[in-house]
PDB file of C-alpha atoms in Angstrom:
ATOM      1  CA  MET E   1      -7.634 -26.005  26.211  1.00 55.00           C
ATOM      2  CA  ALA E   2      -5.524 -23.739  24.052  1.00 61.00           C
ATOM      3  CA  ASP E   3      -5.871 -26.159  21.124  1.00 72.00           C
ATOM      4  CA  LEU E   4      -9.650 -26.243  21.549  1.00 71.00           C
ATOM      5  CA  ALA E   5      -9.809 -22.451  21.650  1.00 76.00           C
ATOM      6  CA  THR E   6      -7.698 -22.238  18.481  1.00 80.00           C
ATOM      7  CA  LEU E   7      -9.860 -24.851  16.753  1.00 76.00           C
ATOM      8  CA  TYR E   8     -12.996 -22.934  17.701  1.00 76.00           C
ATOM      9  CA  ARG E   9     -11.623 -19.618  16.418  1.00 81.00           C
ATOM     10  CA  GLU E  10     -10.574 -21.169  13.113  1.00 83.00           C
ATOM     11  CA  ALA E  11     -13.966 -22.806  12.523  1.00 87.00           C
ATOM     12  CA  PRO E  12     -16.494 -21.025  10.258  1.00 90.00           C
ATOM     13  CA  PRO E  13     -18.421 -18.612  12.503  1.00 92.00           C
ATOM     14  CA  VAL E  14     -21.980 -19.533  11.550  1.00 95.00           C
ATOM     15  CA  ALA E  15     -21.352 -23.296  11.562  1.00 95.00           C
ATOM     16  CA  ARG E  16     -19.640 -23.252  14.937  1.00 93.00           C
ATOM     17  CA  THR E  17     -22.428 -21.128  16.428  1.00 94.00           C
ATOM     18  CA  LEU E  18     -25.106 -23.528  15.175  1.00 95.00           C
ATOM     19  CA  ALA E  19     -23.286 -26.628  16.404  1.00 95.00           C
ATOM     20  CA  LEU E  20     -22.409 -25.159  19.799  1.00 94.00           C
ATOM     21  CA  GLY E  21     -25.959 -23.896  20.284  1.00 95.00           C
ATOM     22  CA  ALA E  22     -27.442 -27.272  19.372  1.00 96.00           C
ATOM     23  CA  ALA E  23     -25.077 -29.205  21.642  1.00 95.00           C
ATOM     24  CA  THR E  24     -25.541 -26.865  24.605  1.00 95.00           C
ATOM     25  CA  LEU E  25     -29.310 -26.535  24.341  1.00 95.00           C
ATOM     26  CA  SER E  26     -29.920 -30.230  23.738  1.00 95.00           C
ATOM     27  CA  PHE E  27     -27.658 -31.351  26.577  1.00 95.00           C
ATOM     28  CA  ALA E  28     -29.200 -28.864  29.003  1.00 95.00           C
ATOM     29  CA  SER E  29     -32.769 -29.871  28.157  1.00 94.00           C
ATOM     30  CA  LEU E  30     -32.600 -33.558  27.232  1.00 93.00           C
ATOM     31  CA  ALA E  31     -29.700 -34.869  29.319  1.00 93.00           C
ATOM     32  CA  ALA E  32     -29.289 -32.559  32.318  1.00 93.00           C
ATOM     33  CA  ASN E  33     -32.992 -31.610  32.597  1.00 91.00           C
ATOM     34  CA  LEU E  34     -32.104 -27.996  33.299  1.00 95.00           C
ATOM     35  CA  ILE E  35     -34.633 -26.683  30.773  1.00 93.00           C
ATOM     36  CA  ASP E  36     -38.036 -28.068  29.924  1.00 94.00           C
ATOM     37  CA  PRO E  37     -37.837 -29.058  26.231  1.00 94.00           C
ATOM     38  CA  MET E  38     -41.535 -28.284  25.876  1.00 94.00           C
ATOM     39  CA  HIS E  39     -40.565 -24.600  26.114  1.00 94.00           C
ATOM     40  CA  LEU E  40     -38.165 -24.988  23.195  1.00 95.00           C
ATOM     41  CA  ILE E  41     -40.149 -26.883  20.574  1.00 96.00           C
ATOM     42  CA  TYR E  42     -42.145 -25.188  17.834  1.00 96.00           C
ATOM     43  CA  TYR E  43     -45.784 -24.742  18.760  1.00 94.00           C
ATOM     44  CA  SER E  44     -47.547 -22.248  16.509  1.00 92.00           C
ATOM     45  CA  PRO E  45     -50.308 -21.178  18.976  1.00 93.00           C
ATOM     46  CA  ALA E  46     -47.594 -20.247  21.485  1.00 93.00           C
ATOM     47  CA  VAL E  47     -45.589 -18.330  18.893  1.00 94.00           C
ATOM     48  CA  PHE E  48     -48.305 -16.464  17.046  1.00 92.00           C
ATOM     49  CA  ASN E  49     -50.423 -14.875  19.726  1.00 89.00           C
ATOM     50  CA  THR E  50     -50.903 -11.301  20.832  1.00 86.00           C
ATOM     51  CA  ARG E  51     -50.748 -11.801  24.596  1.00 89.00           C
ATOM     52  CA  ARG E  52     -47.328 -13.391  25.056  1.00 91.00           C
ATOM     53  CA  PRO E  53     -45.687 -14.507  21.830  1.00 94.00           C
ATOM     54  CA  GLU E  54     -42.913 -16.999  22.521  1.00 94.00           C
ATOM     55  CA  VAL E  55     -40.820 -16.010  19.535  1.00 95.00           C
ATOM     56  CA  TRP E  56     -37.703 -17.803  20.783  1.00 95.00           C
ATOM     57  CA  ARG E  57     -39.278 -21.072  19.672  1.00 96.00           C
ATOM     58  CA  LEU E  58     -38.602 -20.019  16.062  1.00 96.00           C
ATOM     59  CA  VAL E  59     -34.883 -20.446  16.814  1.00 96.00           C
ATOM     60  CA  THR E  60     -34.695 -23.073  19.546  1.00 96.00           C
ATOM     61  CA  SER E  61     -36.772 -25.552  17.539  1.00 96.00           C
ATOM     62  CA  PHE E  62     -33.889 -25.697  15.012  1.00 97.00           C
ATOM     63  CA  LEU E  63     -31.292 -26.338  17.742  1.00 96.00           C
ATOM     64  CA  LEU E  64     -33.104 -29.049  19.673  1.00 95.00           C
ATOM     65  CA  THR E  65     -31.842 -32.480  18.641  1.00 93.00           C
ATOM     66  CA  GLY E  66     -33.265 -35.904  19.245  1.00 89.00           C
ATOM     67  CA  PRO E  67     -32.712 -37.760  22.539  1.00 88.00           C
ATOM     68  CA  GLN E  68     -29.924 -40.133  23.601  1.00 88.00           C
ATOM     69  CA  LEU E  69     -27.224 -40.609  20.944  1.00 90.00           C
ATOM     70  CA  SER E  70     -28.669 -37.848  18.755  1.00 91.00           C
ATOM     71  CA  ILE E  71     -27.431 -35.293  21.321  1.00 94.00           C
ATOM     72  CA  LEU E  72     -23.919 -36.046  20.049  1.00 93.00           C
ATOM     73  CA  LEU E  73     -24.537 -37.027  16.433  1.00 92.00           C
ATOM     74  CA  ASP E  74     -26.852 -34.200  15.389  1.00 94.00           C
ATOM     75  CA  PRO E  75     -24.484 -31.348  16.419  1.00 95.00           C
ATOM     76  CA  PHE E  76     -21.632 -33.204  14.671  1.00 93.00           C
ATOM     77  CA  PHE E  77     -23.509 -33.536  11.365  1.00 94.00           C
ATOM     78  CA  LEU E  78     -24.870 -30.017  11.720  1.00 95.00           C
ATOM     79  CA  TYR E  79     -21.341 -28.646  12.002  1.00 95.00           C
ATOM     80  CA  LYS E  80     -19.993 -30.875   9.228  1.00 93.00           C
ATOM     81  CA  TYR E  81     -22.457 -29.889   6.528  1.00 94.00           C
ATOM     82  CA  ALA E  82     -22.852 -26.289   7.689  1.00 95.00           C
ATOM     83  CA  SER E  83     -19.086 -25.734   7.619  1.00 94.00           C
ATOM     84  CA  ASP E  84     -18.792 -27.374   4.190  1.00 93.00           C
ATOM     85  CA  CYS E  85     -21.498 -25.074   2.846  1.00 95.00           C
ATOM     86  CA  GLU E  86     -20.159 -21.957   4.545  1.00 93.00           C
ATOM     87  CA  LYS E  87     -16.579 -22.497   3.337  1.00 92.00           C
ATOM     88  CA  ASN E  88     -17.106 -24.026  -0.105  1.00 91.00           C
ATOM     89  CA  ARG E  89     -20.609 -23.199  -1.361  1.00 90.00           C
ATOM     90  CA  PHE E  90     -21.129 -19.561  -0.397  1.00 92.00           C
ATOM     91  CA  ALA E  91     -18.750 -16.755  -1.227  1.00 87.00           C
ATOM     92  CA  ARG E  92     -19.906 -14.510   1.633  1.00 92.00           C
ATOM     93  CA  THR E  93     -21.377 -15.026   5.076  1.00 93.00           C
ATOM     94  CA  GLY E  94     -24.447 -12.979   4.165  1.00 93.00           C
ATOM     95  CA  ASP E  95     -25.282 -15.436   1.379  1.00 95.00           C
ATOM     96  CA  PHE E  96     -25.130 -18.351   3.819  1.00 96.00           C
ATOM     97  CA  ILE E  97     -27.375 -16.505   6.283  1.00 96.00           C
ATOM     98  CA  MET E  98     -29.824 -15.886   3.428  1.00 96.00           C
ATOM     99  CA  PHE E  99     -29.856 -19.620   2.700  1.00 97.00           C
ATOM    100  CA  LEU E 100     -30.569 -20.424   6.359  1.00 97.00           C
ATOM    101  CA  LEU E 101     -33.348 -17.839   6.561  1.00 96.00           C
ATOM    102  CA  PHE E 102     -35.051 -19.097   3.402  1.00 97.00           C
ATOM    103  CA  THR E 103     -34.788 -22.803   4.176  1.00 97.00           C
ATOM    104  CA  GLY E 104     -35.777 -22.208   7.793  1.00 96.00           C
ATOM    105  CA  THR E 105     -38.862 -20.314   6.694  1.00 97.00           C
ATOM    106  CA  GLY E 106     -39.728 -23.103   4.271  1.00 97.00           C
ATOM    107  CA  ILE E 107     -39.327 -25.764   6.941  1.00 97.00           C
ATOM    108  CA  LEU E 108     -41.507 -23.807   9.380  1.00 96.00           C
ATOM    109  CA  THR E 109     -44.202 -23.170   6.784  1.00 96.00           C
ATOM    110  CA  LEU E 110     -44.389 -26.784   5.576  1.00 96.00           C
ATOM    111  CA  ASN E 111     -44.505 -28.138   9.103  1.00 95.00           C
ATOM    112  CA  THR E 112     -47.118 -25.604  10.178  1.00 94.00           C
ATOM    113  CA  TYR E 113     -49.580 -26.391   7.388  1.00 94.00           C
ATOM    114  CA  LEU E 114     -48.693 -29.941   6.306  1.00 93.00           C
ATOM    115  CA  THR E 115     -46.601 -32.212   8.485  1.00 92.00           C
ATOM    116  CA  GLY E 116     -46.970 -30.775  11.999  1.00 92.00           C
ATOM    117  CA  GLY E 117     -43.366 -31.241  13.104  1.00 93.00           C
ATOM    118  CA  MET E 118     -42.091 -29.489  16.244  1.00 95.00           C
ATOM    119  CA  THR E 119     -38.280 -29.874  16.098  1.00 95.00           C
ATOM    120  CA  PHE E 120     -36.291 -29.045  12.999  1.00 96.00           C
ATOM    121  CA  CYS E 121     -32.636 -29.846  13.619  1.00 96.00           C
ATOM    122  CA  SER E 122     -32.793 -32.948  11.419  1.00 96.00           C
ATOM    123  CA  PRO E 123     -34.573 -31.171   8.518  1.00 96.00           C
ATOM    124  CA  LEU E 124     -31.944 -28.407   8.690  1.00 97.00           C
ATOM    125  CA  ILE E 125     -29.117 -30.959   8.543  1.00 96.00           C
ATOM    126  CA  LEU E 126     -30.749 -32.599   5.531  1.00 96.00           C
ATOM    127  CA  ALA E 127     -31.175 -29.231   3.812  1.00 97.00           C
ATOM    128  CA  LEU E 128     -27.459 -28.451   4.293  1.00 97.00           C
ATOM    129  CA  ALA E 129     -26.441 -31.916   3.071  1.00 95.00           C
ATOM    130  CA  TYR E 130     -28.672 -31.635  -0.006  1.00 96.00           C
ATOM    131  CA  TYR E 131     -27.280 -28.240  -0.992  1.00 96.00           C
ATOM    132  CA  TRP E 132     -23.708 -29.425  -0.423  1.00 94.00           C
ATOM    133  CA  THR E 133     -24.134 -32.550  -2.582  1.00 93.00           C
ATOM    134  CA  ALA E 134     -25.780 -30.552  -5.392  1.00 92.00           C
ATOM    135  CA  PHE E 135     -22.393 -29.066  -6.324  1.00 90.00           C
ATOM    136  CA  GLU E 136     -20.222 -32.128  -5.802  1.00 88.00           C
ATOM    137  CA  ALA E 137     -18.680 -33.986  -8.721  1.00 84.00           C
ATOM    138  CA  PRO E 138     -21.035 -36.686 -10.085  1.00 79.00           C
ATOM    139  CA  GLY E 139     -18.447 -39.427  -9.627  1.00 81.00           C
ATOM    140  CA  GLY E 140     -17.687 -38.594  -6.007  1.00 85.00           C
ATOM    141  CA  ARG E 141     -18.403 -41.021  -3.207  1.00 87.00           C
ATOM    142  CA  VAL E 142     -19.272 -40.457   0.434  1.00 85.00           C
ATOM    143  CA  SER E 143     -19.332 -42.582   3.559  1.00 81.00           C
ATOM    144  CA  PHE E 144     -22.398 -42.494   5.777  1.00 78.00           C
ATOM    145  CA  PHE E 145     -22.063 -44.612   8.894  1.00 76.00           C
ATOM    146  CA  ILE E 146     -20.999 -48.029   7.538  1.00 79.00           C
ATOM    147  CA  ALA E 147     -22.115 -47.550   3.914  1.00 79.00           C
ATOM    148  CA  THR E 148     -20.249 -45.942   1.017  1.00 84.00           C
ATOM    149  CA  PHE E 149     -22.183 -44.789  -2.041  1.00 83.00           C
ATOM    150  CA  PRO E 150     -22.231 -42.004  -4.674  1.00 87.00           C
ATOM    151  CA  VAL E 151     -22.454 -38.592  -3.099  1.00 88.00           C
ATOM    152  CA  LYS E 152     -25.657 -37.702  -4.968  1.00 89.00           C
ATOM    153  CA  PHE E 153     -27.512 -40.357  -2.966  1.00 91.00           C
ATOM    154  CA  LEU E 154     -26.535 -38.925   0.432  1.00 91.00           C
ATOM    155  CA  PRO E 155     -29.802 -36.985   1.061  1.00 92.00           C
ATOM    156  CA  TRP E 156     -31.869 -40.025   0.140  1.00 93.00           C
ATOM    157  CA  GLY E 157     -29.799 -42.239   2.410  1.00 91.00           C
ATOM    158  CA  MET E 158     -30.397 -39.792   5.241  1.00 92.00           C
ATOM    159  CA  LEU E 159     -34.130 -39.875   4.521  1.00 93.00           C
ATOM    160  CA  LEU E 160     -34.077 -43.671   4.612  1.00 92.00           C
ATOM    161  CA  MET E 161     -32.262 -43.629   7.925  1.00 91.00           C
ATOM    162  CA  SER E 162     -34.820 -41.224   9.392  1.00 92.00           C
ATOM    163  CA  PHE E 163     -37.609 -43.533   8.252  1.00 94.00           C
ATOM    164  CA  VAL E 164     -35.932 -46.542   9.897  1.00 92.00           C
ATOM    165  CA  GLN E 165     -35.441 -44.678  13.158  1.00 89.00           C
ATOM    166  CA  GLY E 166     -38.635 -42.627  13.413  1.00 89.00           C
ATOM    167  CA  GLY E 167     -41.111 -43.977  10.909  1.00 93.00           C
ATOM    168  CA  PRO E 168     -43.248 -41.968   8.452  1.00 94.00           C
ATOM    169  CA  THR E 169     -43.556 -38.971  10.788  1.00 93.00           C
ATOM    170  CA  ALA E 170     -39.782 -38.457  10.917  1.00 94.00           C
ATOM    171  CA  LEU E 171     -39.556 -39.061   7.172  1.00 95.00           C
ATOM    172  CA  MET E 172     -42.082 -36.330   6.400  1.00 95.00           C
ATOM    173  CA  ASN E 173     -40.436 -33.959   8.858  1.00 95.00           C
ATOM    174  CA  ASN E 174     -37.015 -34.369   7.255  1.00 96.00           C
ATOM    175  CA  LEU E 175     -38.484 -34.165   3.780  1.00 96.00           C
ATOM    176  CA  THR E 176     -39.437 -30.543   4.459  1.00 97.00           C
ATOM    177  CA  GLY E 177     -35.731 -29.709   4.689  1.00 96.00           C
ATOM    178  CA  LEU E 178     -34.981 -31.302   1.336  1.00 96.00           C
ATOM    179  CA  VAL E 179     -37.888 -29.498  -0.350  1.00 97.00           C
ATOM    180  CA  SER E 180     -36.845 -26.137   1.093  1.00 97.00           C
ATOM    181  CA  ALA E 181     -33.202 -26.575   0.054  1.00 97.00           C
ATOM    182  CA  HIS E 182     -34.228 -27.588  -3.465  1.00 96.00           C
ATOM    183  CA  ALA E 183     -36.487 -24.527  -3.723  1.00 97.00           C
ATOM    184  CA  TYR E 184     -33.513 -22.311  -2.815  1.00 96.00           C
ATOM    185  CA  LEU E 185     -31.283 -24.125  -5.315  1.00 95.00           C
ATOM    186  CA  PHE E 186     -33.892 -23.765  -8.043  1.00 95.00           C
ATOM    187  CA  LEU E 187     -34.518 -20.047  -7.476  1.00 94.00           C
ATOM    188  CA  THR E 188     -30.867 -19.041  -7.137  1.00 94.00           C
ATOM    189  CA  THR E 189     -29.041 -21.394  -9.517  1.00 93.00           C
ATOM    190  CA  ILE E 190     -31.170 -23.624 -11.758  1.00 93.00           C
ATOM    191  CA  TRP E 191     -33.695 -21.057 -12.941  1.00 92.00           C
ATOM    192  CA  PRO E 192     -31.240 -18.178 -13.550  1.00 92.00           C
ATOM    193  CA  THR E 193     -28.667 -20.473 -15.215  1.00 90.00           C
ATOM    194  CA  TYR E 194     -30.823 -22.773 -17.349  1.00 89.00           C
ATOM    195  CA  GLY E 195     -34.207 -21.056 -17.466  1.00 86.00           C
ATOM    196  CA  GLY E 196     -33.102 -17.551 -18.349  1.00 85.00           C
ATOM    197  CA  GLY E 197     -34.697 -16.047 -15.257  1.00 84.00           C
ATOM    198  CA  SER E 198     -33.301 -13.750 -12.609  1.00 87.00           C
ATOM    199  CA  ASN E 199     -32.184 -14.542  -9.088  1.00 88.00           C
ATOM    200  CA  ILE E 200     -35.055 -13.298  -6.950  1.00 89.00           C
ATOM    201  CA  LEU E 201     -33.277 -14.352  -3.741  1.00 91.00           C
ATOM    202  CA  ALA E 202     -30.196 -12.204  -4.151  1.00 90.00           C
ATOM    203  CA  THR E 203     -28.816 -11.283  -0.749  1.00 92.00           C
ATOM    204  CA  PRO E 204     -29.610  -7.638   0.064  1.00 91.00           C
ATOM    205  CA  GLN E 205     -26.697  -5.347   0.809  1.00 92.00           C
ATOM    206  CA  TRP E 206     -27.947  -4.551   4.317  1.00 92.00           C
ATOM    207  CA  LEU E 207     -27.624  -8.230   5.236  1.00 92.00           C
ATOM    208  CA  HIS E 208     -24.039  -8.296   3.962  1.00 92.00           C
ATOM    209  CA  THR E 209     -23.316  -5.181   6.006  1.00 91.00           C
ATOM    210  CA  LEU E 210     -24.940  -6.685   9.094  1.00 91.00           C
ATOM    211  CA  CYS E 211     -23.025  -9.961   8.820  1.00 88.00           C
ATOM    212  CA  GLU E 212     -19.701  -8.774   7.474  1.00 82.00           C
ATOM    213  CA  GLY E 213     -19.448  -5.128   8.479  1.00 76.00           C
ATOM    214  CA  ALA E 214     -19.016  -2.185   6.153  1.00 58.00           C
ATOM    215  CA  ALA E 215     -18.047  -2.980   2.593  1.00 52.00           C
ATOM    216  CA  PRO E 216     -14.312  -2.582   1.920  1.00 52.00           C
ATOM    217  CA  PRO E 217     -13.329   0.649   0.166  1.00 44.00           C
ATOM    218  CA  PRO E 218     -12.760   0.428  -3.571  1.00 43.00           C
ATOM    219  CA  PRO E 219      -9.158  -0.080  -4.602  1.00 47.00           C
ATOM    220  CA  PRO E 220      -7.291   3.205  -5.154  1.00 44.00           C
ATOM    221  CA  ARG E 221      -6.880   4.326  -8.706  1.00 39.00           C
ATOM    222  CA  ALA E 222      -3.426   4.442 -10.174  1.00 39.00           C
ATOM    223  CA  ALA E 223      -2.035   7.926  -9.765  1.00 37.00           C
ATOM    224  CA  ALA E 224      -1.303   9.769 -12.982  1.00 38.00           C
ATOM    225  CA  ARG E 225       2.364  10.017 -13.664  1.00 41.00           C
ATOM    226  CA  ALA E 226       3.647  13.545 -13.126  1.00 42.00           C
ATOM    227  CA  PRO E 227       5.556  15.167 -15.998  1.00 44.00           C
ATOM    228  CA  PRO E 228       9.317  15.309 -15.529  1.00 49.00           C
ATOM    229  CA  ARG E 229      10.455  18.430 -13.732  1.00 50.00           C
ATOM    230  CA  ARG E 230      12.815  20.816 -15.427  1.00 51.00           C
ATOM    231  CA  SER E 231      16.147  20.924 -13.762  1.00 49.00           C
ATOM    232  CA  SER E 232      16.739  24.051 -11.694  1.00 49.00           C
ATOM    233  CA  VAL E 233      20.472  23.846 -12.366  1.00 51.00           C
ATOM    234  CA  ALA E 234      21.674  26.251 -15.008  1.00 52.00           C
ATOM    235  CA  PRO E 235      22.940  24.579 -18.196  1.00 50.00           C
ATOM    236  CA  GLN E 236      26.659  24.020 -18.146  1.00 54.00           C
ATOM    237  CA  PRO E 237      28.879  25.000 -21.062  1.00 52.00           C
ATOM    238  CA  VAL E 238      30.338  22.172 -23.109  1.00 49.00           C
ATOM    239  CA  SER E 239      33.678  22.488 -24.792  1.00 49.00           C
ATOM    240  CA  VAL E 240      33.694  21.601 -28.483  1.00 46.00           C
ATOM    241  CA  ASP E 241      36.875  21.216 -30.457  1.00 50.00           C
ATOM    242  CA  THR E 242      36.383  22.644 -33.958  1.00 46.00           C
ATOM    243  CA  PRO E 243      38.335  20.830 -36.611  1.00 48.00           C
ATOM    244  CA  GLY E 244      39.960  22.433 -39.613  1.00 47.00           C
ATOM    245  CA  SER E 245      42.180  24.967 -37.864  1.00 45.00           C
ATOM    246  CA  SER E 246      45.706  24.777 -36.620  1.00 45.00           C
ATOM    247  CA  SER E 247      44.635  25.454 -33.099  1.00 43.00           C
ATOM    248  CA  SER E 248      41.542  24.100 -31.438  1.00 42.00           C
ATOM    249  CA  SER E 249      39.087  26.851 -30.661  1.00 41.00           C
ATOM    250  CA  THR E 250      36.718  26.392 -27.772  1.00 41.00           C
ATOM    251  CA  THR E 251      33.106  27.190 -28.335  1.00 41.00           C
ATOM    252  CA  THR E 252      30.097  26.980 -26.061  1.00 42.00           C
ATOM    253  CA  ALA E 253      26.990  24.874 -26.505  1.00 40.00           C
ATOM    254  CA  THR E 254      24.254  24.180 -24.024  1.00 42.00           C
ATOM    255  CA  THR E 255      22.729  20.879 -22.989  1.00 41.00           C
ATOM    256  CA  SER E 256      19.272  22.170 -22.223  1.00 43.00           C
ATOM    257  CA  GLY E 257      16.002  22.003 -24.024  1.00 43.00           C
ATOM    258  CA  ARG E 258      16.267  20.995 -27.649  1.00 42.00           C
ATOM    259  CA  SER E 259      17.010  17.780 -29.393  1.00 42.00           C
ATOM    260  CA  MET E 260      20.407  17.137 -30.784  1.00 40.00           C
ATOM    261  CA  PHE E 261      18.747  17.084 -34.223  1.00 39.00           C
ATOM    262  CA  GLY E 262      17.162  20.497 -33.803  1.00 45.00           C
ATOM    263  CA  ARG E 263      18.347  23.990 -34.785  1.00 45.00           C
ATOM    264  CA  ALA E 264      21.986  24.261 -35.681  1.00 43.00           C
ATOM    265  CA  SER E 265      24.175  25.513 -32.873  1.00 44.00           C
ATOM    266  CA  ASP E 266      26.233  28.715 -33.066  1.00 48.00           C
ATOM    267  CA  ALA E 267      29.272  26.540 -32.654  1.00 45.00           C
ATOM    268  CA  TRP E 268      29.415  26.184 -36.465  1.00 45.00           C
ATOM    269  CA  SER E 269      28.949  29.877 -37.299  1.00 46.00           C
ATOM    270  CA  HIS E 270      32.717  30.606 -37.371  1.00 47.00           C
ATOM    271  CA  ARG E 271      33.254  28.514 -40.471  1.00 49.00           C
ATOM    272  CA  GLY E 272      33.811  30.379 -43.665  1.00 52.00           C
ATOM    273  CA  GLN E 273      32.436  29.898 -47.163  1.00 55.00           C
ATOM    274  CA  GLY E 274      32.722  26.401 -48.429  1.00 51.00           C
ATOM    275  CA  HIS E 275      34.643  25.407 -51.607  1.00 51.00           C
ATOM    276  CA  ARG E 276      33.670  22.920 -54.230  1.00 51.00           C
ATOM    277  CA  LEU E 277      35.911  19.909 -54.497  1.00 47.00           C
ATOM    278  CA  GLY E 278      38.526  20.235 -57.253  1.00 50.00           C
ATOM    279  CA  SER E 279      38.317  23.988 -57.537  1.00 44.00           C
TER     280      SER E 279
END
């Protein structure tokens, strides 16, 4: 249990919350029959009404997986691609939340007006996988079930698998995730980088503050170096032996203040008039 608790704490926070929510909600509704799944799916007339809006469906419809084996596989793939994106594709948690909000809104909108889907865990997984593969090296390879192929084909392989399992309806439902993820990639990376435009989906600062807390304080500036203090000790006399006399006379010079190449010291004032050589 301690190892599981440590593993959970070390996992990316958003990815682990999504995977745990999907596993718990799907098991409780589809396996244990503790919750009626019809109260969790997306149904626009139940969400957008003035009498009793069931707004929780906007969230639970993304956490409800398919039946049977999908109760285990969908949370696994959701955690895998969400953690890869959260750790390696987004510098800050707020940016990852912005990606989820945008792609989730796109999936909801497309399914409301075009495809009519009611559960969106699979489209969300496909959106995460598409965004993750967009930044992988072109020569990389990935394993998906029993097949190994170039990583750039992973989203299309997932679409093919959804078509085999669920037919055209599942294919169109999952395709909304790919379209939404590509729209985010285009608006945040392709258009600003190659089209000369601006990133219109920049994460607002309030979302960073909400997800990550207050911004860290700016680094302190380097303190200006204080000038050297003058010594409070009185200058000590220095004995100087004056050459040119039979006995060495002691004179006083000070060690404070001026350069040794400055004004001549009084130590040389005792010398008499000089004589020219040879005279």
